[in-house]
Amino acid sequence: MRQPTPTLYKIAEHADEIEQIHQLNYETFVEEIPQHNANNEKKLVDRFNDENTYIIAKKNNEIIGMIAVRGNRPFSLDQKLDHLDTYLPEKAIPCEIRLLSIKPAFRGGRIFYGLCEKLVSYCLEKGYNMALISGTTRQTKLYRHIGFEAFGPLVGTEKAPYQPMYLTKKNFELASRLFERLIHREEKNFYHNFLPGPVGISENVKKAWGKPAISHRSASFKKVMNDVQQGLCQLTNAKHVEIAVGTGTLANEMIAAHLSNTRSRGLILANGEFGERLIDHGVRWGLSFERITKEWNTAIKLEEIENVLERSPDIHWLWTVHCDTSTGYVYPLKDLQEICKKHHVKLCLDACSTVGIFPVDFSEVYMASTVSGKGLGSYPGLAILFHQEEIFPNKQIPAILDIGTYQASASVPFTHSSNGLAALQAALRNLEPVSEELAMEICRVFKASGMTVLRGREYSPGIITVSLPENMASKDFGDQLKTLGVHVSYESSYLVKRNWFQIALMGKQEPAKVWKAIEIIKQQFGYFSKEKGYRHAQNKNIIV
């Protein structure tokens, strides 16, 4: 396998490089940091463009980072900070560096260090002994690692504050060895979790999990349980929620057990792995039901559902996966609710991959299942069951699956996990829905790299599925990503069978790490493609 393309650090000199600089300038200082107004060209030409020297970092023909150097006074800092020279050491011959910009996929230190190394060489060549910068406060720690020294008060605006700093050759050389070791250690230990479970966990959730266990019969435990139940109901507009020790499968077993006791017929929808699992639940429990099944990733039309309900007025419940994790396909909840209401049918959902991912409203959903991991961003181990009606204990249902038994005992009929509950409580307090914009941008990057992505209006921002060409085994691809610290979902039998891999934007997702991981995926896809002689092939077993 070919080694990664090296990064080239140089002075910008060609017209296409200057064009890319203007585009990168716009992406950073218009779209990311709101300092300038947007324009249709999506280019930002700096006011000192004719005086700037641009130091750039390139991979292949793409500029991935830049710094602008300028020696003419007054500097932009002269306009922001009165008596600038009084803050500087004696015999300072300064230049100013501005417009530091690194594409998100390459942030984290290495590219910044390379730009600074080239910068120091350029400054010495031109007779400068100090470089001034207004450093974003978000990266002050990184600047210090390189050798920058802060001076003076903050400048800029409340939305975009900056710290004046300067860099000398001496400080850079002193910091270089330490920084190299730091970057090497971070790169060697890089880890990012794109799994749909277990998901990345935030520090506050880890801290809550690590507290000493308490009795599930204690008043303090019951208080936590009540707080978590209220939080879950507020999140979903459900009237009741029960929490059991278990998985999403257990929560779905509870729904099946309850439906079995109603002695009524139903309808189950399936166009993916987890819809098929609902059918399996129905068969195992001896439920009487009709089914609508489609090829994976093929929509079940609302007219088809209505036709079945009109043809079979004895159907009293409909059970479906809200978002099928195997594809990322999302059923239109509002439309399903309207159809069920029209035909007096109770709607039941497997919502394991939607609660916490994007807003949901279960006010007209009869029952819905979810879990403590995935979108809620906590540890796995708690099965969650939402229901709209009060349910009483039923001796004909196994106690561990009886929703009424849980409700009668305030969700604590048996031994419970105080650690799992405390972690879930912490996760609910800091819940952040998945960014639709982030998911769309990742899909754009993947598609531009030649990948076949399952995507459309009906897809969750929390699941991105990629279908690899037939001569590129998803098992080999996933194994290689794992050695590089990027953990995607690819080992489930249903993914192996279809030669798919998935990234799940669930749990703790730090933007810098996300984009570094995406760049690794993109690079590895390029290497695998060249090895196999692949060019934009499609997987024959997929409908996109």
Coordinates of C-alpha atoms in Angstrom, one line a residue:
M1 CA 0.0 0.0 0.0
R2 CA 1.3 3.5 -0.9
Q3 CA 2.4 5.8 1.8
P4 CA 0.4 9.0 2.5
T5 CA 1.2 12.0 0.2
P6 CA 3.8 14.3 1.9
T7 CA 2.9 17.9 2.7
L8 CA 4.8 20.6 0.7
Y9 CA 5.5 23.9 2.4
K10 CA 6.3 26.7 0.1
I11 CA 5.8 30.4 -0.9
A12 CA 2.7 30.8 -3.1
E13 CA 3.6 31.9 -6.6
H14 CA 1.2 30.4 -9.2
A15 CA -2.2 31.9 -10.2
D16 CA -4.1 28.7 -9.2
E17 CA -2.5 28.9 -5.7
I18 CA -3.6 32.5 -5.2
E19 CA -7.1 31.5 -6.4
Q20 CA -7.2 28.7 -3.8
I21 CA -5.9 31.2 -1.1
H22 CA -8.9 33.5 -1.8
Q23 CA -11.3 30.6 -1.5
L24 CA -9.7 29.3 1.8
N25 CA -9.7 32.8 3.1
Y26 CA -13.5 33.0 2.5
E27 CA -14.2 29.6 4.0
T28 CA -12.4 30.6 7.2
F29 CA -13.1 34.3 7.7
V30 CA -16.6 34.4 6.3
E31 CA -18.2 31.0 6.8
E32 CA -16.4 29.8 9.9
I33 CA -15.4 33.0 11.7
P34 CA -17.9 35.7 10.8
Q35 CA -15.6 38.7 10.2
H36 CA -16.6 39.6 6.6
N37 CA -19.8 39.6 4.6
A38 CA -20.8 36.7 2.3
N39 CA -20.7 37.0 -1.4
N40 CA -21.8 34.9 -4.4
E41 CA -18.2 34.2 -5.6
K42 CA -17.3 32.6 -2.3
K43 CA -13.9 34.3 -2.4
L44 CA -12.3 36.8 0.0
V45 CA -9.4 38.9 -1.3
D46 CA -7.4 40.3 1.6
R47 CA -7.1 44.1 1.7
F48 CA -3.3 43.7 1.8
N49 CA -3.2 41.1 -0.9
D50 CA -0.7 43.0 -3.0
E51 CA 1.7 43.3 0.0
N52 CA 1.3 39.8 1.4
T53 CA 3.6 36.9 1.0
Y54 CA 1.7 33.7 1.4
I55 CA 3.3 30.6 3.0
I56 CA 1.2 27.6 2.1
A57 CA 0.9 23.9 2.8
K58 CA -0.1 21.7 -0.1
K59 CA -1.1 18.0 -0.5
N60 CA -1.1 17.1 -4.2
N61 CA -2.5 20.2 -5.8
E62 CA -4.7 21.2 -2.8
I63 CA -3.8 24.0 -0.5
I64 CA -4.7 22.8 3.0
G65 CA -3.2 25.6 5.1
M66 CA -1.7 29.1 4.8
I67 CA -0.2 32.1 6.6
A68 CA 0.2 35.6 5.1
V69 CA 3.4 37.5 6.0
R70 CA 3.6 41.3 5.6
G71 CA 6.4 43.7 6.7
N72 CA 4.9 47.2 5.9
R73 CA 3.7 49.4 8.7
P74 CA 1.2 50.2 10.0
F75 CA 0.2 46.6 10.8
S76 CA -3.4 45.6 11.5
L77 CA -2.3 45.3 15.1
D78 CA -1.2 49.0 15.1
Q79 CA -4.8 49.8 14.5
K80 CA -6.1 47.5 17.2
L81 CA -3.5 48.1 19.9
D82 CA -2.2 51.6 20.8
H83 CA 1.5 52.0 21.2
L84 CA 2.2 48.5 19.8
D85 CA 6.0 48.9 20.0
T86 CA 6.0 49.5 23.8
Y87 CA 4.9 45.8 24.2
L88 CA 7.8 44.4 22.1
P89 CA 11.3 43.6 23.2
E90 CA 14.2 46.1 22.4
K91 CA 15.7 45.8 18.9
A92 CA 12.6 44.1 17.6
I93 CA 12.4 44.1 13.8
P94 CA 8.8 42.7 13.4
C95 CA 6.7 41.5 10.5
E96 CA 3.1 40.6 10.9
I97 CA 1.5 37.3 10.1
R98 CA -2.2 37.2 9.4
L99 CA -4.9 35.0 7.8
L100 CA -3.7 31.8 9.5
S101 CA -6.1 29.2 8.0
I102 CA -6.0 25.4 8.1
K103 CA -8.7 23.2 6.6
P104 CA -10.7 21.3 9.3
A105 CA -9.4 17.9 8.2
F106 CA -5.8 18.9 8.9
R107 CA -6.1 20.8 12.2
G108 CA -4.4 19.6 15.3
G109 CA -0.8 20.8 15.1
R110 CA 1.3 19.1 12.4
I111 CA 0.4 21.5 9.6
F112 CA 0.6 24.6 11.8
Y113 CA 4.0 23.5 12.9
G114 CA 5.2 23.1 9.3
L115 CA 3.9 26.5 8.3
C116 CA 5.6 28.1 11.3
E117 CA 8.9 26.3 10.4
K118 CA 8.7 27.8 6.9
L119 CA 7.7 31.1 8.4
V120 CA 10.8 31.3 10.7
S121 CA 13.1 30.6 7.7
Y122 CA 11.4 33.2 5.6
C123 CA 11.6 35.9 8.3
L124 CA 15.3 35.3 8.9
E125 CA 16.0 35.5 5.2
K126 CA 14.2 38.9 5.0
G127 CA 15.9 40.3 8.1
Y128 CA 12.9 40.1 10.5
N129 CA 13.6 38.8 14.0
M130 CA 10.0 38.6 15.2
A131 CA 6.6 37.7 13.8
L132 CA 3.5 39.2 15.3
I133 CA 0.1 37.5 15.2
S134 CA -3.5 38.0 16.5
G135 CA -4.1 34.4 17.7
T136 CA -7.6 33.1 18.1
T137 CA -8.3 32.4 21.8
R138 CA -9.5 28.9 20.8
Q139 CA -6.0 27.9 19.9
T140 CA -3.9 29.7 22.5
K141 CA -2.5 26.5 23.9
L142 CA -1.3 25.3 20.5
Y143 CA 0.4 28.7 19.8
R144 CA 2.3 28.4 23.1
H145 CA 3.4 24.9 22.2
I146 CA 5.0 26.4 19.0
G147 CA 6.8 29.1 21.0
F148 CA 4.4 32.1 20.6
E149 CA 4.4 34.5 23.6
A150 CA 1.3 36.5 24.5
F151 CA 1.4 40.2 25.1
G152 CA -1.1 43.0 25.6
P153 CA -4.9 42.8 26.0
L154 CA -7.4 40.9 23.8
V155 CA -8.4 42.5 20.6
G156 CA -11.1 41.8 18.0
T157 CA -14.8 41.4 18.9
E158 CA -16.8 39.6 21.5
K159 CA -17.7 36.9 18.9
A160 CA -14.2 36.7 17.6
P161 CA -11.6 37.6 20.3
Y162 CA -7.9 37.4 19.5
Q163 CA -4.7 37.4 21.7
P164 CA -1.7 39.5 20.4
M165 CA 1.4 37.2 20.4
Y166 CA 4.9 37.1 18.9
L167 CA 7.2 34.4 17.8
T168 CA 11.0 34.6 17.8
K169 CA 13.6 32.2 16.3
K170 CA 14.9 31.4 19.8
N171 CA 11.4 30.6 21.2
F172 CA 10.6 28.5 18.2
E173 CA 13.7 26.5 18.5
L174 CA 13.3 25.9 22.2
A175 CA 9.7 24.7 21.7
S176 CA 10.3 22.6 18.6
R177 CA 11.6 19.4 20.2
L178 CA 8.9 19.3 22.8
F179 CA 6.3 20.0 20.2
E180 CA 7.5 17.3 17.9
R181 CA 7.3 14.8 20.7
L182 CA 3.8 16.0 21.6
I183 CA 2.6 15.8 18.0
H184 CA 4.2 12.3 17.5
R185 CA 2.5 11.0 20.7
E186 CA -0.9 12.5 19.6
E187 CA -0.6 11.0 16.1
K188 CA 0.5 7.6 17.4
N189 CA -2.4 7.5 19.8
F190 CA -5.1 9.0 17.5
Y191 CA -8.5 7.4 18.2
H192 CA -11.9 8.4 16.9
N193 CA -15.2 6.5 17.4
F194 CA -17.7 6.5 14.5
L195 CA -19.6 3.5 15.9
P196 CA -23.4 3.5 16.5
G197 CA -22.6 1.8 19.8
P198 CA -20.7 2.0 22.0
V199 CA -20.5 5.7 21.2
G200 CA -17.9 8.3 22.2
I201 CA -18.5 9.5 25.8
S202 CA -18.1 13.0 27.2
E203 CA -16.1 13.7 30.3
N204 CA -19.1 14.6 32.4
V205 CA -20.8 11.3 31.6
K206 CA -17.6 9.4 32.4
K207 CA -17.4 11.2 35.7
A208 CA -21.0 10.3 36.6
W209 CA -20.5 6.7 35.6
G210 CA -17.4 6.4 37.9
K211 CA -19.2 7.5 41.1
P212 CA -19.6 4.8 43.7
A213 CA -22.7 2.6 43.2
I214 CA -25.7 3.2 45.4
S215 CA -28.7 0.9 46.3
H216 CA -31.5 0.9 43.8
R217 CA -33.8 0.9 46.8
S218 CA -32.4 4.2 48.2
A219 CA -34.2 7.5 48.1
S220 CA -31.3 9.1 46.3
F221 CA -31.6 6.5 43.5
K222 CA -35.3 7.0 43.2
K223 CA -34.7 10.8 42.9
V224 CA -32.2 10.2 40.0
M225 CA -34.7 7.8 38.3
N226 CA -37.5 10.4 38.5
D227 CA -35.2 13.1 37.1
V228 CA -34.2 10.9 34.2
Q229 CA -37.8 10.0 33.4
Q230 CA -38.8 13.6 33.4
G231 CA -35.9 14.5 31.1
L232 CA -36.8 11.7 28.7
C233 CA -40.5 12.7 28.6
Q234 CA -39.6 16.3 28.0
L235 CA -37.2 15.4 25.2
T236 CA -39.9 13.3 23.4
N237 CA -43.3 14.6 24.5
A238 CA -44.1 11.2 25.8
K239 CA -46.4 10.8 28.8
H240 CA -44.7 7.8 30.4
V241 CA -41.3 6.2 30.2
E242 CA -39.9 3.0 31.8
I243 CA -36.2 2.2 32.2
A244 CA -34.9 -1.4 32.4
V245 CA -31.5 -3.0 32.6
G246 CA -31.0 -4.3 29.0
T247 CA -30.7 -3.4 25.4
G248 CA -32.8 -2.1 22.6
T249 CA -33.8 -5.7 21.8
L250 CA -35.2 -6.0 25.4
A251 CA -37.2 -2.8 24.9
N252 CA -38.6 -4.2 21.6
E253 CA -39.4 -7.5 23.4
M254 CA -41.4 -5.5 25.9
I255 CA -43.4 -4.0 23.1
A256 CA -44.0 -7.4 21.5
A257 CA -45.0 -8.9 24.8
H258 CA -47.6 -6.1 25.4
L259 CA -49.0 -6.5 21.8
S260 CA -49.3 -10.3 22.3
N261 CA -51.7 -9.6 25.2
T262 CA -53.9 -7.3 23.1
R263 CA -55.0 -10.3 20.9
S264 CA -55.3 -7.9 18.0
R265 CA -53.8 -7.9 14.5
G266 CA -51.2 -5.5 13.3
L267 CA -48.9 -4.4 10.5
I268 CA -45.1 -4.5 10.5
L269 CA -42.9 -2.5 8.0
A270 CA -39.4 -3.6 7.0
N271 CA -36.9 -2.2 4.5
G272 CA -33.7 -2.9 6.4
E273 CA -32.1 -5.2 9.0
F274 CA -33.9 -3.8 12.0
G275 CA -37.3 -3.8 10.4
E276 CA -36.7 -7.5 9.7
R277 CA -35.9 -8.0 13.3
L278 CA -39.3 -6.6 14.3
I279 CA -40.9 -9.2 12.1
D280 CA -38.8 -11.8 13.9
H281 CA -40.1 -10.5 17.2
G282 CA -43.6 -10.7 15.9
V283 CA -43.1 -14.3 14.8
R284 CA -41.5 -15.4 18.0
W285 CA -44.4 -13.9 20.1
G286 CA -47.0 -15.4 17.8
L287 CA -48.4 -12.1 16.9
S288 CA -51.1 -11.9 14.2
F289 CA -49.9 -9.4 11.6
E290 CA -49.5 -8.4 8.0
R291 CA -46.2 -7.1 6.7
I292 CA -44.9 -4.8 4.0
T293 CA -41.3 -5.6 3.1
K294 CA -39.1 -4.0 0.6
E295 CA -35.5 -4.3 -0.6
W296 CA -33.1 -2.5 1.7
N297 CA -32.9 1.2 1.1
T298 CA -36.1 1.2 -0.8
A299 CA -38.9 3.4 0.5
I300 CA -42.2 2.0 1.6
K301 CA -44.7 4.5 0.2
L302 CA -47.4 5.9 2.4
E303 CA -50.1 4.9 -0.2
E304 CA -49.0 1.2 0.3
I305 CA -49.5 1.5 4.0
E306 CA -52.9 3.2 3.6
N307 CA -54.0 0.5 1.1
V308 CA -53.2 -2.3 3.6
L309 CA -55.1 -0.5 6.4
E310 CA -58.1 0.2 4.2
R311 CA -58.2 -3.4 3.0
S312 CA -57.8 -4.8 6.6
P313 CA -59.9 -2.7 9.1
D314 CA -59.1 -5.4 11.8
I315 CA -55.5 -4.1 12.0
H316 CA -55.2 -2.2 15.3
W317 CA -51.5 -1.5 15.5
L318 CA -48.6 -0.6 13.2
W319 CA -44.9 -1.3 14.3
T320 CA -41.9 0.0 12.4
V321 CA -38.4 1.2 12.9
H322 CA -38.2 5.0 13.0
C323 CA -34.6 5.0 11.6
D324 CA -33.2 1.7 10.4
T325 CA -29.5 1.8 11.5
S326 CA -28.6 -0.6 8.8
T327 CA -29.2 2.0 6.1
G328 CA -29.9 5.3 7.9
Y329 CA -33.4 5.5 6.3
V330 CA -35.9 7.4 8.3
Y331 CA -39.7 6.8 8.1
P332 CA -41.7 10.1 8.0
L333 CA -43.1 10.1 11.6
K334 CA -45.7 12.9 11.1
D335 CA -47.2 11.2 8.1
L336 CA -47.3 7.8 9.9
Q337 CA -49.0 9.4 12.8
E338 CA -51.7 11.0 10.5
I339 CA -52.4 7.7 8.8
C340 CA -52.6 5.8 12.0
K341 CA -54.9 8.4 13.5
K342 CA -57.1 8.3 10.5
H343 CA -57.5 4.5 10.7
H344 CA -57.6 4.3 14.5
V345 CA -54.3 2.3 14.6
K346 CA -51.8 2.5 17.4
L347 CA -48.3 3.4 16.2
C348 CA -45.3 1.6 17.8
L349 CA -41.7 2.5 17.0
D350 CA -38.2 1.2 17.4
A351 CA -36.6 4.6 17.9
C352 CA -33.2 3.4 19.1
S353 CA -31.4 5.4 16.4
T354 CA -33.4 8.6 16.5
V355 CA -33.9 9.7 20.1
G356 CA -31.2 12.3 20.8
I357 CA -30.1 12.3 17.1
F358 CA -32.7 14.8 16.0
P359 CA -35.9 16.2 17.5
V360 CA -38.8 13.6 17.9
D361 CA -42.4 14.0 19.0
F362 CA -44.0 10.9 20.6
S363 CA -47.2 12.7 21.7
E364 CA -49.2 10.5 19.3
V365 CA -47.1 7.4 19.4
Y366 CA -48.5 4.5 21.4
M367 CA -45.1 2.9 22.3
A368 CA -41.5 3.6 21.4
S369 CA -38.2 2.0 22.3
T370 CA -34.7 3.4 22.6
V371 CA -31.5 2.9 24.5
S372 CA -29.1 4.8 26.8
G373 CA -26.2 4.7 24.2
K374 CA -26.4 5.8 20.6
G375 CA -28.0 9.3 20.3
L376 CA -28.3 9.9 24.0
G377 CA -24.5 9.7 24.3
S378 CA -24.3 7.5 27.4
Y379 CA -23.1 4.0 28.1
P380 CA -25.1 1.0 26.8
G381 CA -27.0 -1.1 29.2
L382 CA -30.4 0.6 29.7
A383 CA -33.5 -0.2 27.7
I384 CA -36.0 2.6 27.5
L385 CA -39.7 2.2 26.7
F386 CA -42.0 5.2 26.1
H387 CA -45.8 4.8 26.3
Q388 CA -48.8 7.1 26.2
E389 CA -51.3 5.2 28.3
E390 CA -51.0 4.0 31.8
I391 CA -50.3 0.2 31.8
F392 CA -51.1 -2.2 34.7
P393 CA -49.2 -5.3 35.6
N394 CA -50.1 -8.4 33.7
K395 CA -49.4 -11.9 35.1
Q396 CA -49.5 -13.5 31.7
I397 CA -46.3 -11.6 30.6
P398 CA -42.9 -12.5 32.0
A399 CA -42.1 -10.0 34.8
I400 CA -38.9 -8.8 33.2
L401 CA -40.9 -7.8 30.1
D402 CA -44.0 -6.5 31.7
I403 CA -44.3 -2.7 31.2
G404 CA -47.0 -2.5 33.8
T405 CA -44.7 -4.1 36.5
Y406 CA -42.2 -1.3 35.8
Q407 CA -44.7 1.4 35.9
A408 CA -46.2 0.1 39.2
S409 CA -42.7 0.1 40.7
A410 CA -41.6 3.5 39.4
S411 CA -39.3 1.7 37.0
V412 CA -37.4 -0.1 39.7
P413 CA -39.1 -3.5 40.2
F414 CA -35.7 -5.4 40.1
T415 CA -32.0 -4.7 40.7
H416 CA -31.0 -1.6 38.7
S417 CA -27.7 0.1 37.7
S418 CA -27.1 3.3 39.6
N419 CA -23.9 3.9 37.5
G420 CA -25.8 3.6 34.2
L421 CA -28.6 5.8 35.4
A422 CA -26.3 8.5 36.7
A423 CA -24.4 8.5 33.4
L424 CA -27.7 8.8 31.5
Q425 CA -28.7 11.7 33.7
A426 CA -25.5 13.5 32.9
A427 CA -25.9 12.9 29.2
L428 CA -29.4 14.3 29.2
R429 CA -28.2 17.5 30.7
N430 CA -25.7 18.1 27.9
L431 CA -27.5 16.6 24.9
E432 CA -26.7 18.0 21.5
P433 CA -28.5 16.9 18.3
V434 CA -26.4 15.8 15.4
S435 CA -25.5 18.5 12.9
E436 CA -27.3 18.1 9.6
E437 CA -24.8 20.4 8.0
L438 CA -21.9 18.3 9.3
A439 CA -23.5 15.1 7.9
M440 CA -24.1 16.8 4.5
E441 CA -20.5 18.1 4.3
I442 CA -19.1 14.6 5.1
C443 CA -21.3 13.1 2.4
R444 CA -20.1 15.7 -0.1
V445 CA -16.5 14.9 0.7
F446 CA -17.1 11.2 0.4
K447 CA -19.0 11.6 -2.9
A448 CA -16.3 13.9 -4.3
S449 CA -13.8 11.2 -3.5
G450 CA -15.7 8.7 -5.6
M451 CA -17.6 6.9 -2.8
T452 CA -21.2 5.6 -3.3
V453 CA -23.2 7.1 -0.4
L454 CA -26.7 6.1 0.6
R455 CA -28.3 9.5 1.0
G456 CA -31.5 11.5 0.4
R457 CA -34.1 13.6 2.2
E458 CA -35.3 10.6 4.1
Y459 CA -31.9 9.9 5.8
S460 CA -30.7 10.5 9.3
P461 CA -27.8 12.9 9.9
G462 CA -26.6 10.3 12.5
I463 CA -25.9 7.5 10.1
I464 CA -23.9 7.7 6.8
T465 CA -23.6 4.5 4.8
V466 CA -21.0 3.9 2.1
S467 CA -21.3 1.1 -0.4
L468 CA -17.8 0.0 -1.5
P469 CA -17.1 -1.4 -5.0
E470 CA -17.1 -5.1 -5.3
N471 CA -13.3 -5.4 -5.6
M472 CA -12.7 -3.5 -2.4
A473 CA -13.7 -5.6 0.6
S474 CA -15.3 -3.6 3.4
K475 CA -13.7 -6.0 6.0
D476 CA -10.2 -5.2 4.7
F477 CA -11.0 -1.5 4.5
G478 CA -12.5 -1.3 8.0
D479 CA -9.5 -3.3 9.4
Q480 CA -7.1 -0.8 7.9
L481 CA -9.0 2.2 9.3
K482 CA -8.9 0.6 12.7
T483 CA -5.1 0.3 12.6
L484 CA -5.1 4.1 12.0
G485 CA -7.3 4.8 15.0
V486 CA -10.6 5.4 13.0
H487 CA -13.4 3.0 14.2
V488 CA -16.2 2.7 11.7
S489 CA -19.1 0.2 11.7
Y490 CA -18.3 -2.6 9.3
E491 CA -18.2 -5.9 11.2
S492 CA -21.9 -6.6 11.5
S493 CA -22.9 -9.5 9.3
Y494 CA -25.5 -7.5 7.4
L495 CA -22.8 -4.9 6.5
V496 CA -20.2 -7.5 5.5
K497 CA -22.8 -9.2 3.3
R498 CA -23.5 -6.0 1.4
N499 CA -19.9 -4.7 1.4
W500 CA -20.9 -1.5 3.3
F501 CA -19.3 0.5 6.0
Q502 CA -21.0 3.2 8.1
I503 CA -20.0 6.2 10.2
A504 CA -22.3 7.1 13.1
L505 CA -22.3 10.7 14.3
M506 CA -23.4 9.8 17.8
G507 CA -22.1 10.5 21.2
K508 CA -19.2 12.8 21.7
Q509 CA -17.9 14.1 18.4
E510 CA -15.1 16.7 18.5
P511 CA -15.0 18.6 15.2
A512 CA -11.2 18.6 14.8
K513 CA -11.1 14.8 15.4
V514 CA -14.1 14.2 13.1
W515 CA -12.4 15.9 10.2
K516 CA -9.0 14.3 10.8
A517 CA -10.8 10.9 10.8
I518 CA -12.7 11.8 7.7
E519 CA -9.5 12.7 5.9
I520 CA -8.0 9.4 6.9
I521 CA -11.0 7.6 5.5
K522 CA -10.8 9.6 2.3
Q523 CA -7.0 9.0 1.9
Q524 CA -7.4 5.2 2.5
F525 CA -10.2 5.0 0.0
G526 CA -7.8 6.6 -2.5
Y527 CA -5.0 4.2 -1.7
F528 CA -7.3 1.1 -2.0
S529 CA -8.8 2.5 -5.2
K530 CA -5.4 2.8 -6.9
E531 CA -4.3 -0.6 -5.7
K532 CA -7.4 -2.2 -7.2
G533 CA -7.5 0.0 -10.3
Y534 CA -11.0 1.2 -9.3
R535 CA -12.5 4.3 -10.8
H536 CA -16.0 5.3 -9.6
A537 CA -17.4 1.8 -9.8
Q538 CA -20.9 1.2 -8.3
N539 CA -22.0 -1.7 -6.1
K540 CA -24.5 -3.7 -8.1
N541 CA -26.5 -4.6 -5.0
I542 CA -27.6 -1.1 -4.1
I543 CA -30.4 1.3 -4.9
V544 CA -29.2 4.8 -4.3

